[in-house]
Coordinates of C-alpha atoms in Angstrom, one line a residue:
Chain A
X38 CA 0.1 0.0 -0.2
X39 CA 2.9 2.4 0.9
X40 CA 4.7 1.6 -2.4
X41 CA 1.5 1.9 -4.3
X42 CA 0.9 5.5 -3.0
X43 CA 4.6 6.3 -3.7
X44 CA 4.5 5.3 -7.2
X45 CA 1.0 7.3 -7.6
X46 CA 2.7 10.5 -6.1
X47 CA 5.7 10.2 -8.3
X48 CA 3.7 9.6 -11.7
X49 CA 2.9 12.1 -14.2
X50 CA -0.1 12.8 -16.1
X51 CA 0.9 10.8 -19.0
X52 CA 1.8 7.9 -17.0
X53 CA -1.0 7.8 -14.7
X54 CA -3.3 5.2 -16.1
X55 CA -0.2 2.9 -16.4
X56 CA 0.8 3.3 -12.9
X57 CA -2.8 2.8 -11.7
X58 CA -2.6 -0.5 -13.7
X59 CA 0.9 -1.4 -12.3
X60 CA -0.5 -0.6 -8.7
X61 CA -3.8 -2.6 -9.1
X62 CA -1.5 -5.5 -10.5
X63 CA 1.0 -5.2 -7.4
X64 CA -2.1 -5.4 -5.3
X65 CA -3.3 -8.5 -7.0
X66 CA 0.2 -9.9 -6.8
X67 CA 0.2 -9.5 -3.1
X68 CA -3.2 -10.6 -2.7
X69 CA -2.6 -13.9 -4.9
X70 CA 0.7 -14.5 -3.0
X71 CA -1.0 -14.3 0.4
X72 CA -3.9 -16.5 -0.6
X73 CA -1.3 -19.1 -2.2
X74 CA 0.7 -18.9 1.2
X75 CA -2.5 -19.5 3.1
X76 CA -3.8 -22.2 1.0
X77 CA -0.3 -24.0 1.2
X78 CA -0.3 -23.8 5.1
X79 CA -3.9 -24.9 5.5
X80 CA -3.0 -27.9 3.1
X81 CA 0.2 -28.6 5.0
X82 CA -1.8 -28.4 8.3
X83 CA -4.4 -30.8 7.0
X84 CA -1.6 -33.3 6.0
X85 CA 0.3 -32.9 9.3
X86 CA -3.0 -33.8 11.1
X87 CA -3.7 -36.8 8.9
X88 CA -0.3 -38.0 9.5
X89 CA -0.4 -37.3 13.3
X90 CA -3.8 -38.8 13.6
X91 CA -2.4 -41.8 11.8
X92 CA 0.6 -42.1 14.1
X93 CA -1.6 -41.7 17.1
X94 CA -4.1 -44.4 16.1
X95 CA -1.0 -46.8 15.7
X96 CA 0.2 -45.8 19.0
X97 CA -3.2 -46.4 20.6
X98 CA -3.5 -49.7 18.8
X99 CA 0.0 -50.8 20.2
X100 CA -0.9 -49.5 23.6
X101 CA -4.2 -51.4 23.6
X102 CA -3.0 -54.7 22.2
X103 CA -0.2 -54.6 24.8
X104 CA -2.6 -54.0 27.7
X105 CA -5.5 -56.0 28.6
X106 CA -8.6 -55.4 30.4
X107 CA -7.6 -54.3 34.0
X108 CA -8.2 -56.5 36.7
X109 CA -11.4 -56.2 39.1
X110 CA -11.3 -54.0 42.1
X111 CA -9.1 -55.6 45.1
X112 CA -12.2 -55.8 47.3
X113 CA -13.8 -58.4 44.8
X114 CA -11.7 -61.3 46.1
X115 CA -13.2 -64.3 43.8
X116 CA -13.4 -62.1 40.7
X117 CA -9.8 -61.1 41.4
X118 CA -8.6 -64.6 41.9
X119 CA -10.4 -65.8 38.8
X120 CA -9.0 -63.1 36.7
X121 CA -5.3 -63.6 37.7
X122 CA -5.3 -67.2 37.2
X123 CA -7.4 -67.0 33.7
X124 CA -4.9 -64.0 32.6
X125 CA -1.7 -65.9 33.4
X126 CA -0.1 -68.0 30.6
X127 CA 2.2 -70.0 33.0
X128 CA 2.6 -70.7 36.7
X129 CA 5.4 -71.8 38.9
X130 CA 4.6 -75.3 40.3
X131 CA 5.9 -76.1 43.5
X132 CA 6.6 -79.9 44.3
X133 CA 8.6 -81.8 46.7
X134 CA 11.8 -82.8 45.0
X135 CA 13.0 -86.2 44.5
X136 CA 16.3 -85.2 43.0
X137 CA 19.2 -86.9 45.0
X138 CA 21.0 -83.7 45.9
X139 CA 17.9 -81.9 47.1
X140 CA 15.5 -84.8 48.1
X141 CA 12.7 -83.5 50.1
X142 CA 13.5 -79.9 49.2
X143 CA 10.6 -77.7 47.8
X144 CA 11.3 -77.2 44.2
X145 CA 9.8 -75.0 41.7
X146 CA 9.2 -75.2 37.8
X147 CA 7.7 -73.2 35.1
X148 CA 4.7 -74.8 33.6
X149 CA 2.4 -73.3 30.9
X150 CA -1.0 -73.5 32.1
X151 CA -4.9 -72.8 31.2
X152 CA -7.9 -72.8 33.5
X153 CA -10.2 -73.4 30.7
X154 CA -10.4 -72.2 27.0
X155 CA -9.7 -68.5 26.4
X156 CA -13.4 -67.7 26.5
X157 CA -14.4 -70.3 29.1
X158 CA -12.5 -70.1 32.2
X159 CA -13.1 -72.8 35.1
X160 CA -10.8 -71.6 37.8
X161 CA -9.0 -75.1 37.6
X162 CA -5.3 -75.1 36.4
X163 CA -4.6 -77.5 33.8
X164 CA -1.3 -78.8 32.7
X165 CA 0.3 -80.7 29.8
X166 CA 2.9 -82.9 31.4
X167 CA 5.6 -85.4 30.6
X168 CA 7.1 -88.0 33.0
X169 CA 10.5 -86.7 31.8
X170 CA 9.9 -83.4 33.6
X171 CA 10.9 -82.4 37.1
X172 CA 7.5 -81.4 38.1
X173 CA 5.9 -84.8 36.9
X174 CA 8.6 -87.2 38.6
X175 CA 8.4 -85.2 41.9
X176 CA 4.4 -85.3 41.7
X177 CA 4.6 -89.3 41.0
X178 CA 5.9 -89.6 44.5
X179 CA 4.1 -86.8 46.3
X180 CA 1.1 -85.3 44.8
X181 CA 1.0 -82.2 46.9
X182 CA 1.7 -79.1 44.9
X183 CA 1.4 -75.2 44.9
X184 CA 0.4 -73.2 41.8
X185 CA 1.8 -69.6 41.9
X186 CA 0.5 -67.1 39.6
X187 CA 1.0 -63.3 39.6
X188 CA -0.3 -60.1 37.8
X189 CA 3.4 -59.5 37.0
X190 CA 2.8 -61.9 34.2
X191 CA 0.1 -59.9 32.7
X192 CA 2.4 -56.7 32.5
X193 CA 0.0 -54.9 34.7
X194 CA 2.3 -54.3 37.7
X195 CA 5.3 -53.2 35.4
X196 CA 2.9 -50.8 33.4
X197 CA 1.5 -49.4 36.7
X198 CA 5.1 -49.2 38.0
X199 CA 4.1 -51.7 40.9
X200 CA 6.9 -53.5 42.4
X201 CA 6.6 -57.5 41.8
X202 CA 6.5 -57.8 45.6
X203 CA 4.1 -54.9 46.3
X204 CA 1.0 -56.5 47.7
X205 CA -1.1 -54.7 45.0
X206 CA 0.6 -56.8 42.3
X207 CA -1.8 -59.6 43.0
X208 CA -0.6 -63.1 43.5
X209 CA -2.6 -66.2 43.9
X210 CA -1.4 -69.5 45.5
X211 CA -3.4 -72.4 44.8
X212 CA -2.6 -75.5 46.8
X213 CA -3.6 -79.1 46.6
X214 CA -3.0 -82.2 44.9
X215 CA -2.3 -82.8 41.3
X216 CA -4.3 -85.4 39.6
X217 CA -3.8 -86.9 36.0
X218 CA -6.9 -86.9 34.0
X219 CA -8.2 -89.8 32.3
X220 CA -7.9 -89.9 28.3
X221 CA -11.1 -89.8 26.2
X222 CA -13.2 -87.9 28.9
X223 CA -14.8 -84.8 28.2
X224 CA -12.7 -83.0 30.7
X225 CA -9.5 -84.4 29.0
X226 CA -10.7 -83.4 25.5
X227 CA -11.7 -79.8 27.0
X228 CA -8.5 -79.3 28.8
X229 CA -6.2 -80.5 26.2
X230 CA -7.9 -78.5 23.4
X231 CA -7.8 -75.3 25.8
X232 CA -4.1 -76.1 26.5
X233 CA -3.2 -76.2 22.6
X234 CA -5.4 -73.0 22.1
X235 CA -3.6 -71.1 24.6
X236 CA -0.2 -72.6 23.7
X237 CA 0.1 -73.4 20.1
X238 CA 3.6 -74.4 20.6
X239 CA 2.5 -77.6 22.5
X240 CA 1.4 -79.1 19.2
X241 CA 5.2 -79.5 18.5
X242 CA 6.4 -80.8 21.7
X243 CA 8.2 -84.1 21.2
X244 CA 5.4 -86.7 20.6
X245 CA 7.6 -89.6 22.5
X246 CA 7.5 -87.9 25.7
X247 CA 4.4 -89.6 26.9
X248 CA 2.4 -86.3 27.5
X249 CA -0.5 -86.4 29.6
X250 CA -3.1 -83.7 31.1
X251 CA -3.2 -83.0 34.8
X252 CA -5.1 -80.7 37.0
X253 CA -4.7 -79.4 40.5
X254 CA -7.6 -80.3 42.7
X255 CA -7.5 -77.2 44.9
X256 CA -7.4 -77.6 48.7
X257 CA -6.8 -73.8 49.8
X258 CA -6.7 -70.7 47.7
X259 CA -4.5 -67.8 49.2
X260 CA -4.2 -64.3 47.6
X261 CA -2.4 -61.1 48.3
X262 CA -4.0 -58.5 46.4
X263 CA -3.7 -55.5 48.7
X264 CA -2.2 -54.3 52.0
X265 CA -3.0 -56.1 55.1
X266 CA -2.0 -59.7 54.6
X267 CA -3.1 -62.8 52.7
X268 CA -6.7 -63.5 52.1
X269 CA -8.2 -67.0 52.0
X270 CA -10.9 -67.7 49.5
X271 CA -13.3 -70.7 49.9
X272 CA -12.8 -73.1 47.1
X273 CA -16.5 -73.7 46.5
X274 CA -17.4 -70.0 46.2
X275 CA -14.4 -69.6 43.8
X276 CA -15.2 -72.5 41.5
X277 CA -18.9 -71.6 41.4
X278 CA -18.2 -67.9 40.4
X279 CA -19.8 -67.3 37.0
X280 CA -16.9 -65.7 35.0
X281 CA -16.0 -66.8 31.5
X282 CA -13.0 -64.5 31.0
X283 CA -13.8 -63.6 27.6
X284 CA -11.3 -60.4 28.0
X285 CA -8.5 -63.1 27.2
X286 CA -10.1 -64.0 23.8
X287 CA -10.4 -60.4 22.9
X288 CA -6.7 -59.7 24.1
X289 CA -5.3 -62.7 22.0
X290 CA -7.4 -61.8 19.0
X291 CA -6.0 -58.1 19.3
X292 CA -2.5 -59.8 19.7
X293 CA -2.9 -61.6 16.4
X294 CA -4.2 -58.6 14.4
X295 CA -0.9 -57.0 15.1
Chain B
X63 CA 0.5 -17.0 -21.9
X64 CA -2.5 -17.7 -24.2
X65 CA -4.5 -15.0 -22.3
X66 CA -1.7 -12.6 -22.7
X67 CA -1.6 -13.2 -26.3
X68 CA -5.0 -12.6 -26.4
X69 CA -5.1 -9.3 -24.8
X70 CA -2.3 -8.1 -27.0
X71 CA -4.1 -9.1 -30.3
X72 CA -7.4 -7.3 -29.1
X73 CA -5.5 -4.2 -27.7
X74 CA -5.4 -1.1 -30.0
X75 CA -2.3 1.3 -30.3
X76 CA -3.5 3.5 -27.6
X77 CA -3.8 0.8 -25.0
X78 CA -0.7 -1.1 -26.1
X79 CA 1.7 0.0 -23.5
X80 CA -0.8 -0.5 -20.8
X81 CA -1.6 -4.0 -22.1
X82 CA 2.1 -4.7 -22.2
X83 CA 2.4 -3.8 -18.7
X84 CA -0.7 -5.8 -18.1
X85 CA 0.8 -8.8 -19.5
X86 CA 4.2 -8.6 -17.7
X87 CA 2.4 -8.1 -14.5
X88 CA 0.4 -11.1 -15.0
X89 CA 3.5 -13.2 -15.9
X90 CA 4.7 -11.9 -12.6
X91 CA 1.7 -13.1 -10.8
X92 CA 1.9 -16.5 -12.3
X93 CA 5.7 -16.7 -11.5
X94 CA 5.3 -15.5 -8.1
X95 CA 2.4 -17.7 -7.4
X96 CA 4.5 -20.8 -8.5
X97 CA 7.4 -19.7 -6.4
X98 CA 5.1 -19.2 -3.4
X99 CA 3.7 -22.8 -4.0
X100 CA 6.9 -24.3 -4.5
X101 CA 8.4 -22.8 -1.5
X102 CA 5.5 -23.8 0.8
X103 CA 5.8 -27.2 -0.5
X104 CA 9.4 -27.5 0.3
X105 CA 8.8 -26.0 3.8
X106 CA 6.0 -28.4 4.3
X107 CA 8.1 -31.5 3.3
X108 CA 10.9 -30.4 5.7
X109 CA 8.4 -29.9 8.6
X110 CA 6.8 -33.2 7.8
X111 CA 10.4 -35.0 7.7
X112 CA 11.3 -33.1 10.9
X113 CA 7.9 -34.5 12.6
X114 CA 8.6 -37.9 11.1
X115 CA 12.1 -38.1 12.4
X116 CA 10.9 -37.1 15.7
X117 CA 8.3 -40.0 15.8
X118 CA 10.7 -42.5 14.6
X119 CA 13.4 -41.4 17.3
X120 CA 10.8 -41.7 20.0
X121 CA 9.8 -45.2 18.5
X122 CA 13.1 -46.5 18.5
X123 CA 13.7 -45.4 22.0
X124 CA 10.5 -47.1 23.1
X125 CA 11.7 -50.4 21.3
X126 CA 15.3 -50.2 22.5
X127 CA 14.2 -49.5 26.2
X128 CA 11.7 -52.1 26.3
X129 CA 14.5 -54.8 25.1
X130 CA 17.5 -55.8 26.8
X131 CA 20.8 -57.1 25.8
X132 CA 20.1 -60.8 24.3
X133 CA 21.1 -63.8 26.8
X134 CA 24.3 -65.6 25.9
X135 CA 24.4 -68.6 23.7
X136 CA 22.7 -71.6 25.3
X137 CA 25.8 -73.7 25.2
X138 CA 27.4 -71.2 27.6
X139 CA 25.8 -72.5 30.8
X140 CA 27.3 -70.5 33.5
X141 CA 27.1 -67.1 31.4
X142 CA 23.2 -68.0 30.7
X143 CA 22.6 -68.9 34.4
X144 CA 24.3 -65.9 35.8
X145 CA 22.5 -63.8 33.1
X146 CA 19.0 -65.0 33.9
X147 CA 19.3 -64.7 37.7
X148 CA 20.8 -61.0 37.4
X149 CA 18.3 -59.8 34.7
X150 CA 15.2 -61.1 36.6
X151 CA 13.6 -58.7 39.1
X152 CA 11.7 -61.4 40.9
X153 CA 11.6 -65.0 41.8
X154 CA 9.2 -67.6 42.9
X155 CA 10.4 -68.9 46.2
X156 CA 9.4 -72.5 47.0
X157 CA 9.1 -73.4 50.6
X158 CA 7.7 -76.1 52.9
X159 CA 4.5 -74.5 54.0
X160 CA 3.5 -74.3 57.7
X161 CA -0.1 -73.0 57.1
X162 CA -2.3 -75.3 59.0
X163 CA -4.6 -76.5 56.0
X164 CA -1.5 -77.3 53.8
X165 CA 1.1 -78.0 56.6
X166 CA 4.1 -79.9 54.8
X167 CA 2.8 -78.9 51.2
X168 CA 5.5 -77.1 48.8
X169 CA 4.3 -73.6 48.9
X170 CA 5.4 -70.7 46.3
X171 CA 5.7 -67.1 46.7
X172 CA 6.5 -64.2 44.6
X173 CA 9.8 -62.2 46.0
X174 CA 11.6 -59.3 44.6
X175 CA 15.0 -60.1 44.2
X176 CA 18.7 -59.0 43.3
X177 CA 22.0 -60.9 43.0
X178 CA 24.0 -57.8 43.6
X179 CA 23.8 -54.1 42.5
X180 CA 22.7 -53.5 39.0
X181 CA 26.4 -53.4 37.7
X182 CA 27.9 -56.0 40.2
X183 CA 26.2 -59.3 39.9
X184 CA 27.3 -62.1 42.6
X185 CA 25.1 -64.8 41.4
X186 CA 23.7 -65.2 44.9
X187 CA 20.0 -64.2 45.4
X188 CA 19.3 -61.8 48.0
X189 CA 15.8 -61.1 49.6
X190 CA 14.3 -58.4 51.7
X191 CA 12.0 -60.2 54.2
X192 CA 9.5 -59.8 56.9
X193 CA 8.6 -62.5 59.6
X194 CA 4.8 -61.5 58.6
X195 CA 5.3 -63.1 55.0
X196 CA 4.6 -66.7 54.1
X197 CA 8.1 -67.3 53.0
X198 CA 9.9 -66.1 56.1
X199 CA 7.4 -68.0 58.4
X200 CA 8.0 -71.2 56.4
X201 CA 11.6 -70.7 56.5
X202 CA 11.7 -70.3 60.1
X203 CA 10.7 -73.9 60.3
X204 CA 12.6 -75.2 57.6
X205 CA 15.1 -73.3 55.7
X206 CA 15.2 -75.3 52.5
X207 CA 14.1 -73.4 49.5
X208 CA 14.4 -73.3 45.9
X209 CA 14.4 -70.0 43.9
X210 CA 13.1 -70.1 40.4
X211 CA 13.7 -67.5 37.7
X212 CA 12.8 -67.4 34.0
X213 CA 13.5 -65.6 30.9
X214 CA 9.8 -65.1 30.5
X215 CA 10.3 -62.3 33.3
X216 CA 12.7 -60.1 30.9
X217 CA 9.9 -60.5 28.1
X218 CA 12.6 -62.1 25.8
X219 CA 10.5 -65.3 25.4
X220 CA 7.5 -63.3 24.7
X221 CA 9.3 -61.1 22.2
X222 CA 10.6 -64.1 20.5
X223 CA 7.3 -65.7 20.6
X224 CA 8.8 -68.8 22.6
X225 CA 6.3 -70.5 25.0
X226 CA 7.0 -70.0 28.6
X227 CA 7.5 -73.9 28.9
X228 CA 9.6 -74.2 25.8
X229 CA 13.2 -75.3 27.0
X230 CA 14.4 -72.2 25.1
X231 CA 12.8 -70.0 27.5
X232 CA 15.6 -70.4 30.0
X233 CA 14.5 -71.0 33.5
X234 CA 17.2 -71.6 36.5
X235 CA 16.2 -73.4 39.7
X236 CA 18.5 -72.6 42.5
X237 CA 18.0 -74.8 45.6
X238 CA 19.7 -74.6 48.9
X239 CA 19.0 -73.4 52.5
X240 CA 18.0 -69.6 53.3
X241 CA 20.1 -67.7 55.6
X242 CA 19.5 -64.5 57.5
X243 CA 22.4 -62.1 57.0
X244 CA 23.7 -60.2 60.1
X245 CA 23.1 -56.6 60.3
X246 CA 26.1 -54.1 60.1
X247 CA 28.2 -56.3 58.0
X248 CA 29.5 -55.3 54.6
X249 CA 27.5 -58.0 52.9
X250 CA 24.4 -56.8 54.6
X251 CA 24.9 -53.3 53.6
X252 CA 25.9 -54.4 49.8
X253 CA 22.7 -56.6 49.6
X254 CA 20.3 -54.0 51.2
X255 CA 21.6 -51.1 49.0
X256 CA 21.4 -53.3 46.2
X257 CA 17.7 -54.6 47.0
X258 CA 16.8 -50.7 47.5
X259 CA 18.5 -49.9 44.3
X260 CA 16.8 -52.4 41.9
X261 CA 13.3 -52.0 43.9
X262 CA 13.0 -48.5 45.2
X263 CA 9.6 -49.4 46.4
X264 CA 11.4 -51.0 49.3
X265 CA 12.1 -47.9 50.9
X266 CA 8.3 -47.4 51.3
X267 CA 7.5 -51.1 52.9
X268 CA 6.0 -50.4 56.3
X269 CA 8.8 -49.9 58.8
X270 CA 7.2 -51.9 61.7
X271 CA 7.4 -55.3 59.9
X272 CA 10.9 -56.1 61.2
X273 CA 12.5 -56.4 57.6
X274 CA 15.6 -58.4 57.4
X275 CA 18.0 -59.5 54.5
X276 CA 18.5 -63.1 53.6
X277 CA 20.2 -65.1 50.8
X278 CA 20.1 -68.5 49.4
X279 CA 23.2 -70.6 50.2
X280 CA 23.1 -72.5 46.9
X281 CA 23.5 -76.4 47.0
X282 CA 22.3 -77.3 43.6
X283 CA 21.8 -75.3 40.3
X284 CA 19.6 -76.8 37.7
X285 CA 18.8 -75.1 34.3
X286 CA 16.6 -75.7 31.5
X287 CA 17.7 -73.7 28.4
X288 CA 17.7 -75.8 25.3
X289 CA 16.2 -79.4 24.2
X290 CA 17.7 -82.5 25.8
X291 CA 16.8 -82.1 29.5
X292 CA 18.0 -79.9 32.4
X293 CA 21.8 -79.4 33.0
X294 CA 23.4 -79.2 36.3
X295 CA 26.0 -76.3 37.1
X296 CA 28.7 -76.7 39.5
X297 CA 28.2 -74.2 42.3
X298 CA 31.5 -73.2 42.7
X299 CA 32.3 -72.4 39.0
X300 CA 28.9 -70.4 38.9
X301 CA 29.8 -68.2 41.8
X302 CA 33.6 -67.7 40.5
X303 CA 32.3 -66.7 37.0
X304 CA 33.5 -63.2 36.2
X305 CA 30.4 -61.5 35.2
X306 CA 29.3 -57.9 36.3
X307 CA 26.0 -57.7 34.6
X308 CA 26.4 -53.9 33.7
X309 CA 23.5 -54.4 30.8
X310 CA 21.1 -54.4 33.6
X311 CA 22.4 -50.8 34.6
X312 CA 22.2 -49.7 31.0
X313 CA 18.6 -51.2 30.6
X314 CA 17.6 -49.3 33.9
X315 CA 19.1 -46.0 32.7
X316 CA 17.3 -46.4 29.5
X317 CA 14.1 -47.0 31.2
X318 CA 14.6 -43.9 33.2
X319 CA 15.3 -41.7 30.1
X320 CA 11.8 -42.5 28.9

């Protein structure tokens, strides 16, 4: 605008019309340049937003799939106990050792477990066992066992920055006697299918290891899920509790979509 | 250009100079618009790249910090055993229960552990214990115990899609007798500092629970880290192995930078 006024003031009569054109065109140039610049900015921002939304969606997807449905409130003892067992892929199985160097010592082994199919929790831990393994050998002499599972396994405690030994990082100890399940019974078929569903690697376990399916007949349920010491849950109420645990199926399906 | 030619052909002599200006200015408008558009595009692309690089850097950081240095080769038994213990934040501790309902049963509990400071592994598992806890009560009657740790805890098996019971998901079972460490000894100070370094939550554990530091005097080391059954590692060689485990310090520092 200043430059335009300057041109006009300097212009003589003979050049007045030319300068007016000149001035108008300069205005047009400035206006067009501004419009063009604004347009580019808007377009650029739109592209940014699309890209950022794409990243955010991906980030959410990753976050959602690496988390699962949160555990129940700590005051709901039975729902919590059933959730922790159903959401755990493995347990440490304590037995009385028959190894010569540590005979009679308590021993502990990692076992992949299920408590039913992904969408049909029973509360009973099932195992796929070989007589070649520590646990089965110990159990053949003394069937007493404790099955320990912890919310640490679901990454809940890590994600919430709760120490593994913090009582809020719920741990469940099921004690009782281990029992082999008869083949060709509905329970055997159900449990084996559930084990292979949750642990597809089991289909590739060496076929000559005389695998069998076993379960824990629960005698005592101890749980630490909050401050103030362990709680003991009546076994009958625990087993009777109506809970399918479909969140595990959703979690697994999310994981497969990744 | 076409519109410019059209204007020139229609123009009379008296308007020729004006139209020439008009034409030149239109050229300038087009040129300026093009330059402006190109500039915006370049600027936009540069901003995109900066933003994308920022995202990529964050993503890499997250990926790197959620992994740690891979375990040693499975044929290197002692390095593997020491790695698995040092990289585990918690263990399941098997004891013989004194609980009335399951007296004499093997029991298992979650304990947060260290085997030395983050950058000074010893191979000996240390515990922070309270006489109010299951484990300490059991151990006061029978000090025999097994400490179980698994590579599952480091997320290695999950990341490699190895089932928790797969023998390649290394598990280490240290059996022996648990021993309380005398206060005001160098070992006590070292172990307590190491426990509080790895598990800062311990500083907030209730002060009236008579906490003490204990360690496992290892009698037997069993490890499953590959197909073909468990291996037994000589305790003396295991303890003498020169390994500081500084990868844990690096891993922890990476985590803190997040």
